[in-house]
Short mmCIF file of C-alpha atoms in Angstrom, two decimals:
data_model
loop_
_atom_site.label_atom_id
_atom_site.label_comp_id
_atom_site.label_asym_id
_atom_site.label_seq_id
_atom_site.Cartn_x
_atom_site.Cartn_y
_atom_site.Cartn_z
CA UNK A 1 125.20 97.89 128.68
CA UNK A 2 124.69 99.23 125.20
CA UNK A 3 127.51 97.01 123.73
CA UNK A 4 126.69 93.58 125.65
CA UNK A 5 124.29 92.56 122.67
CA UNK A 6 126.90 92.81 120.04
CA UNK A 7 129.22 90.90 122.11
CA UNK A 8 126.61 88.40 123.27
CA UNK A 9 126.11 87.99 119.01
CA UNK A 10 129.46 87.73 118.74
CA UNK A 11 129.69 84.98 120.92
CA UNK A 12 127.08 82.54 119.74
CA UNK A 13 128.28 82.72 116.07
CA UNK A 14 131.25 80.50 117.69
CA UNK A 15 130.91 76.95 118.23
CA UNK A 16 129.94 75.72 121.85
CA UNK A 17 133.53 74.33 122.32
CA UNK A 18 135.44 77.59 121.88
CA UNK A 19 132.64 80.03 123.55
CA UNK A 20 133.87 82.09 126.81
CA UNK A 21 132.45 81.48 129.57
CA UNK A 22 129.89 84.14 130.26
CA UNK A 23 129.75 85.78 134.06
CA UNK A 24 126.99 88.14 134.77
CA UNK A 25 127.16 90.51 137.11
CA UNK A 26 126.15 94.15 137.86
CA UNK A 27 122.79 92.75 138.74
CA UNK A 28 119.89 94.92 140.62
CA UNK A 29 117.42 93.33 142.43
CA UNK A 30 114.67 90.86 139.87
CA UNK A 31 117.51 91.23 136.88
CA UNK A 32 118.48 87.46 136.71
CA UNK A 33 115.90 86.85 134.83
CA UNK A 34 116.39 89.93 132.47
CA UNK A 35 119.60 88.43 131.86
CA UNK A 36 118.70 84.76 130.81
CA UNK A 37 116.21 86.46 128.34
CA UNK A 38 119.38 88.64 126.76
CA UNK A 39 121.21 85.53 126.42
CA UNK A 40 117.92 84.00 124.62
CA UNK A 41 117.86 87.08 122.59
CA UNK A 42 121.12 87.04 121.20
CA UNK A 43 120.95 82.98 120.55
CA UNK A 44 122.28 81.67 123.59
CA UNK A 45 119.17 80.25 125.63
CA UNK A 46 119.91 77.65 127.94
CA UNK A 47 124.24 78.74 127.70
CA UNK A 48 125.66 78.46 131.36
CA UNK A 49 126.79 81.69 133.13
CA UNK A 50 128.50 82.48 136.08
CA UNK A 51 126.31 85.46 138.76
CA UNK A 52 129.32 87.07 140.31
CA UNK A 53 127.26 90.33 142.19
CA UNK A 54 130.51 92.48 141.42
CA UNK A 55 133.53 92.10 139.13
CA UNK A 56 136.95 91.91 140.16
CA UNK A 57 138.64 95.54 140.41
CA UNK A 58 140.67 95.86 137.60
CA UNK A 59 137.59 95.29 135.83
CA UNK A 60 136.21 98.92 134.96
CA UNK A 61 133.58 98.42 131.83
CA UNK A 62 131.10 96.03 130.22
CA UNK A 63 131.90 93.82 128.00
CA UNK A 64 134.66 92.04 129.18
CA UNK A 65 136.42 88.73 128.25
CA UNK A 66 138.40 87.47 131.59
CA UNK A 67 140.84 84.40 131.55
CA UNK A 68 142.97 83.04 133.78
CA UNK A 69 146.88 82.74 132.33
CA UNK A 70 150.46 82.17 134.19
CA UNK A 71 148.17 82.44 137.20
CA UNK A 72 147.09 85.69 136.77
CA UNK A 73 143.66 87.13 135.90
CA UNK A 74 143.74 88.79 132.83
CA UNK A 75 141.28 90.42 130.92
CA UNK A 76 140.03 93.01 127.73
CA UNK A 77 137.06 95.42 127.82
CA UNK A 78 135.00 96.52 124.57
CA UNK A 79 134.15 94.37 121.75
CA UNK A 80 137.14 95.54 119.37
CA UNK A 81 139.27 94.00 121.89
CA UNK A 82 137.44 90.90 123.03
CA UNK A 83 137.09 90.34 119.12
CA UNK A 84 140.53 90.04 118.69
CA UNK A 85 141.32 88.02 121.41
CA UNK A 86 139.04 85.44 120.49
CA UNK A 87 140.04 85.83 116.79
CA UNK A 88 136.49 87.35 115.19
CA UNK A 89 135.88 88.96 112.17
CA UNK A 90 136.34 92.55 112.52
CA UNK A 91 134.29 94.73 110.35
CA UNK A 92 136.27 98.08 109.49
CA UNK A 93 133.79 100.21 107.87
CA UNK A 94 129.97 100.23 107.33
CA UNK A 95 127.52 102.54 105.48
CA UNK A 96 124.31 102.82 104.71
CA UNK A 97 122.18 104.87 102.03
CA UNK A 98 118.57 105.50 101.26
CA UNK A 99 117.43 103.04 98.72
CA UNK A 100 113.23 102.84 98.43
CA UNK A 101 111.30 100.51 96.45
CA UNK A 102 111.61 101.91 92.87
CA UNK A 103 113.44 101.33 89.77
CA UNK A 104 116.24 102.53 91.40
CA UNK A 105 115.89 100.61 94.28
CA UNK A 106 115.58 97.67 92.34
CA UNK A 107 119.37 98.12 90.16
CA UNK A 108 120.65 99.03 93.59
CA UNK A 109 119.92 95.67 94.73
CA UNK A 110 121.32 93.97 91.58
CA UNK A 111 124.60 95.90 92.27
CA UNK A 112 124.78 94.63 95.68
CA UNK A 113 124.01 91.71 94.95
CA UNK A 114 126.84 91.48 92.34
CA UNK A 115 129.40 93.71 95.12
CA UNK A 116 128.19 91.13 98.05
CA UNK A 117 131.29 88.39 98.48
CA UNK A 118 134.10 89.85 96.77
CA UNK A 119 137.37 89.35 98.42
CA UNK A 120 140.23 92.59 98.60
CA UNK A 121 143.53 91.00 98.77
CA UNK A 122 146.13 93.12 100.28
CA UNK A 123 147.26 95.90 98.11
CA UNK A 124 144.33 95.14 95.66
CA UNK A 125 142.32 97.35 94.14
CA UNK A 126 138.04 96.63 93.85
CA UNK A 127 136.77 97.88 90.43
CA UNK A 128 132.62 98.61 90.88
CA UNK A 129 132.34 98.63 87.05
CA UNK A 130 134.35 95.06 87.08
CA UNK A 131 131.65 93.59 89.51
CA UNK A 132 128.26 94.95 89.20
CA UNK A 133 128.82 96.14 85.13
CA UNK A 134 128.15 96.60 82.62
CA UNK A 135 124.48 97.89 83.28
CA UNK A 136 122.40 96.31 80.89
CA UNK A 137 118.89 94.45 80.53
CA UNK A 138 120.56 91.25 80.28
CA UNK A 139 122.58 91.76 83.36
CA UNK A 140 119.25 92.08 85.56
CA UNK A 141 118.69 96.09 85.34
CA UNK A 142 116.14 98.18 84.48
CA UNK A 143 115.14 101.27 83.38
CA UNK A 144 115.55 103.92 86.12
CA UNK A 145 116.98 107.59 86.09
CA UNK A 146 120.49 108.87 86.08
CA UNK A 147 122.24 112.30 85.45
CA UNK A 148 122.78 112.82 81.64
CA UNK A 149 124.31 115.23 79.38
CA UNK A 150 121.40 116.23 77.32
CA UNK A 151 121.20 119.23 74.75
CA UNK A 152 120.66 121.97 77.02
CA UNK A 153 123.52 120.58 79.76
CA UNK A 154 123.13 117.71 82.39
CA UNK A 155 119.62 116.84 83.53
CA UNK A 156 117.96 113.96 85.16
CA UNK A 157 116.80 111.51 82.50
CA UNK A 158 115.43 108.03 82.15
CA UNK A 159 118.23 105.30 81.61
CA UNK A 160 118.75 101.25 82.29
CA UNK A 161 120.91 100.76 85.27
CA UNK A 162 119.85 104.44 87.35
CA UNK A 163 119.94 103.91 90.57
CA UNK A 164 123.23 101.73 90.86
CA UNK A 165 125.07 104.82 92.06
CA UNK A 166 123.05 104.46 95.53
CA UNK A 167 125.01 100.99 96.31
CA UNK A 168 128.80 102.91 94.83
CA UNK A 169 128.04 105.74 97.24
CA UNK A 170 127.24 103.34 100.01
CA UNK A 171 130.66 100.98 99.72
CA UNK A 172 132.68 104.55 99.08
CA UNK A 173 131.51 105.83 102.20
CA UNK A 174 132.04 102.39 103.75
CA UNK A 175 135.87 102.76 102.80
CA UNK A 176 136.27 106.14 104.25
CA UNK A 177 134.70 104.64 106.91
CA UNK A 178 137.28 102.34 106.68
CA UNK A 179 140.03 104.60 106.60
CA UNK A 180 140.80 102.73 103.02
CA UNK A 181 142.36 104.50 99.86
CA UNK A 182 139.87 105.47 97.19
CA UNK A 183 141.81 105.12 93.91
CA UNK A 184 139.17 107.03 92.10
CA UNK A 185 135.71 108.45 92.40
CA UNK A 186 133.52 110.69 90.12
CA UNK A 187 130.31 112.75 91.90
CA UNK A 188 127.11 113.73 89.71
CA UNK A 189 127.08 116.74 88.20
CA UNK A 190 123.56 117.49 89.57
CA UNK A 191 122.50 116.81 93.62
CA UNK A 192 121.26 113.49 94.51
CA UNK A 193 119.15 113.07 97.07
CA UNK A 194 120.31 109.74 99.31
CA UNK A 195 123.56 111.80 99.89
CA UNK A 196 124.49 114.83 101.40
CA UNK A 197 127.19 117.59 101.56
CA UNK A 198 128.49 115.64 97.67
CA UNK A 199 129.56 112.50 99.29
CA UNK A 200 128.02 110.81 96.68
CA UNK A 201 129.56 108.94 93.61
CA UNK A 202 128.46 108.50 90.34
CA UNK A 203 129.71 105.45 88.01
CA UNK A 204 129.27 104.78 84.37
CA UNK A 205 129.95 101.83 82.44
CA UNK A 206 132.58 101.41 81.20
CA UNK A 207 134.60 104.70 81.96
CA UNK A 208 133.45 106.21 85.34
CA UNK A 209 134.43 104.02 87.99
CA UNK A 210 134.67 103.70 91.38
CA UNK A 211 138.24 102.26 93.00
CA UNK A 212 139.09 100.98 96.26
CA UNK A 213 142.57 100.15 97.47
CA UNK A 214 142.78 97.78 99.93
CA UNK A 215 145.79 99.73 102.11
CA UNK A 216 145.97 96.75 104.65
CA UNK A 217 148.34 93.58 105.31
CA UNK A 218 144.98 91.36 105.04
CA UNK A 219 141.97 90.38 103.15
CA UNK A 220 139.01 92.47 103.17
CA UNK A 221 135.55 91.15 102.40
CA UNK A 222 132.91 93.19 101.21
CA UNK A 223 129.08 92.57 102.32
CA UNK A 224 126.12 94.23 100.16
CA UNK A 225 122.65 93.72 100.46
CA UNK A 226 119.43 95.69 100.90
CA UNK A 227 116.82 96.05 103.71
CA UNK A 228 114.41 98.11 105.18
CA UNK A 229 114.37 100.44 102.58
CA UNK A 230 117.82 101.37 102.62
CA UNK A 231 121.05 99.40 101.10
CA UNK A 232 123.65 98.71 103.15
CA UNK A 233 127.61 98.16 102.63
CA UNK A 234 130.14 96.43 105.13
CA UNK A 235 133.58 95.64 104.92
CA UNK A 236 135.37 93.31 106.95
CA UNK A 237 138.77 91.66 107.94
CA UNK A 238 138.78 87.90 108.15
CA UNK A 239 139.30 86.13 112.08
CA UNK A 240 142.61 85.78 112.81
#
């Protein structure tokens, strides 16, 4: 199924002890094997399973967690649910944006590095400015391009720290994402091209800003880093 990776991840992040155990089933004929090399895949070579050729009835989707409790069967299907029930981190909103190899590329990664590890408490609010500012040699940026106001009106000029708007529009569209509150949010005054239809966001140190509100009863986490050419927001909600 297209989920049984993730949940087969999920899994082997969590000590042996406190793993489920793992039944296989839905099988064709020669897939046994197919299935120990998916369990190798996702980090759990050699992890006992159970071959059951067809799940009990209630059962109706892949992946499921089943348990036995009060001597009943019970069970979840989909990884949201089995991530709860085991107590997982549950990452609420992800995002990714454009981010090549350039000067911009490389104040994009100093942002995220700089965003990657901060902790939302409930209520708070996540200043970008606070973390990854103030955009200066000395804080690891270089010179890149932004949007300016220059004599004739705005226009694309060179200036140290262009380029860290690619990592503000990735977490803002992460919150959205997130279904999160954005406290505030400023777009360039001329098109950028790593986001469409204006959901992009502009920040300047030290007065335009970008603001998320952390609208939930628990921690968030936020997750920043670049790869493959593109940088890459998460945020997530601690195991329960």
């Amino acid at each position: 199924c297209p989920h049984c990776p993730e949940a087969l991840r999920e899994a082997a992040k969590l000590p042996p002890e406190k793993r489920p155990y793992l039944v296989v089933t839905y099988l064709r004929e020669g897939d046994v094997e197919k299935a120990k090399e998916k369990l190798a895949e996702a980090g759990l070579a050699g992890e006992p399973y159970y071959l059951a050729q067809s799940p009990p009835e209630s059962i109706q989707g892949v992946p499921a967690l089943v348990w036995w409790e009060d001597g009943e069967l019970r069970h979840v299907e989909g990884t949201g649910a089995i991530s709860e029930k085991l107590g997982l981190p549950k990452l609420l909103g992800r995002a990714e944006v454009p981010d090549p190899p350039d000067a911009g590329g490389i104040n994009a990664k100093v942002a995220a590095g700089r965003i990657d590890g901060a902790v939302i408490g409930p209520g708070g609010v996540l200043s970008f400015n606070a973390l990854a500012g103030p955009y200066t040699v000395d804080k690891g940026y270089v010179e890149g391009v932004s949007v300016v106001a220059g004599v004739y009106g705005l226009e694309y000029a060179p200036d140290v720290g262009g380029g860290v708007c690619r990592t503000a529009t990735a977490l803002y569209q992460a919150a959205l994402n997130a279904g999160l509150e954005v406290v505030e949010r400023h777009k360039h005054g001329l098109p950028v091209w790593y986001a469409r239809d204006g959901g992009d966001v502009a920040v300047a140190w030290p007065h335009w800003d970008l603001k998320v509100r952390n609208s939930t009863d628990r921690p968030i986490k936020v997750r920043a880093w670049n790869e493959g050419g593109r940088v890459v927001v998460e945020l997530w909600s601690p195991a329960s």
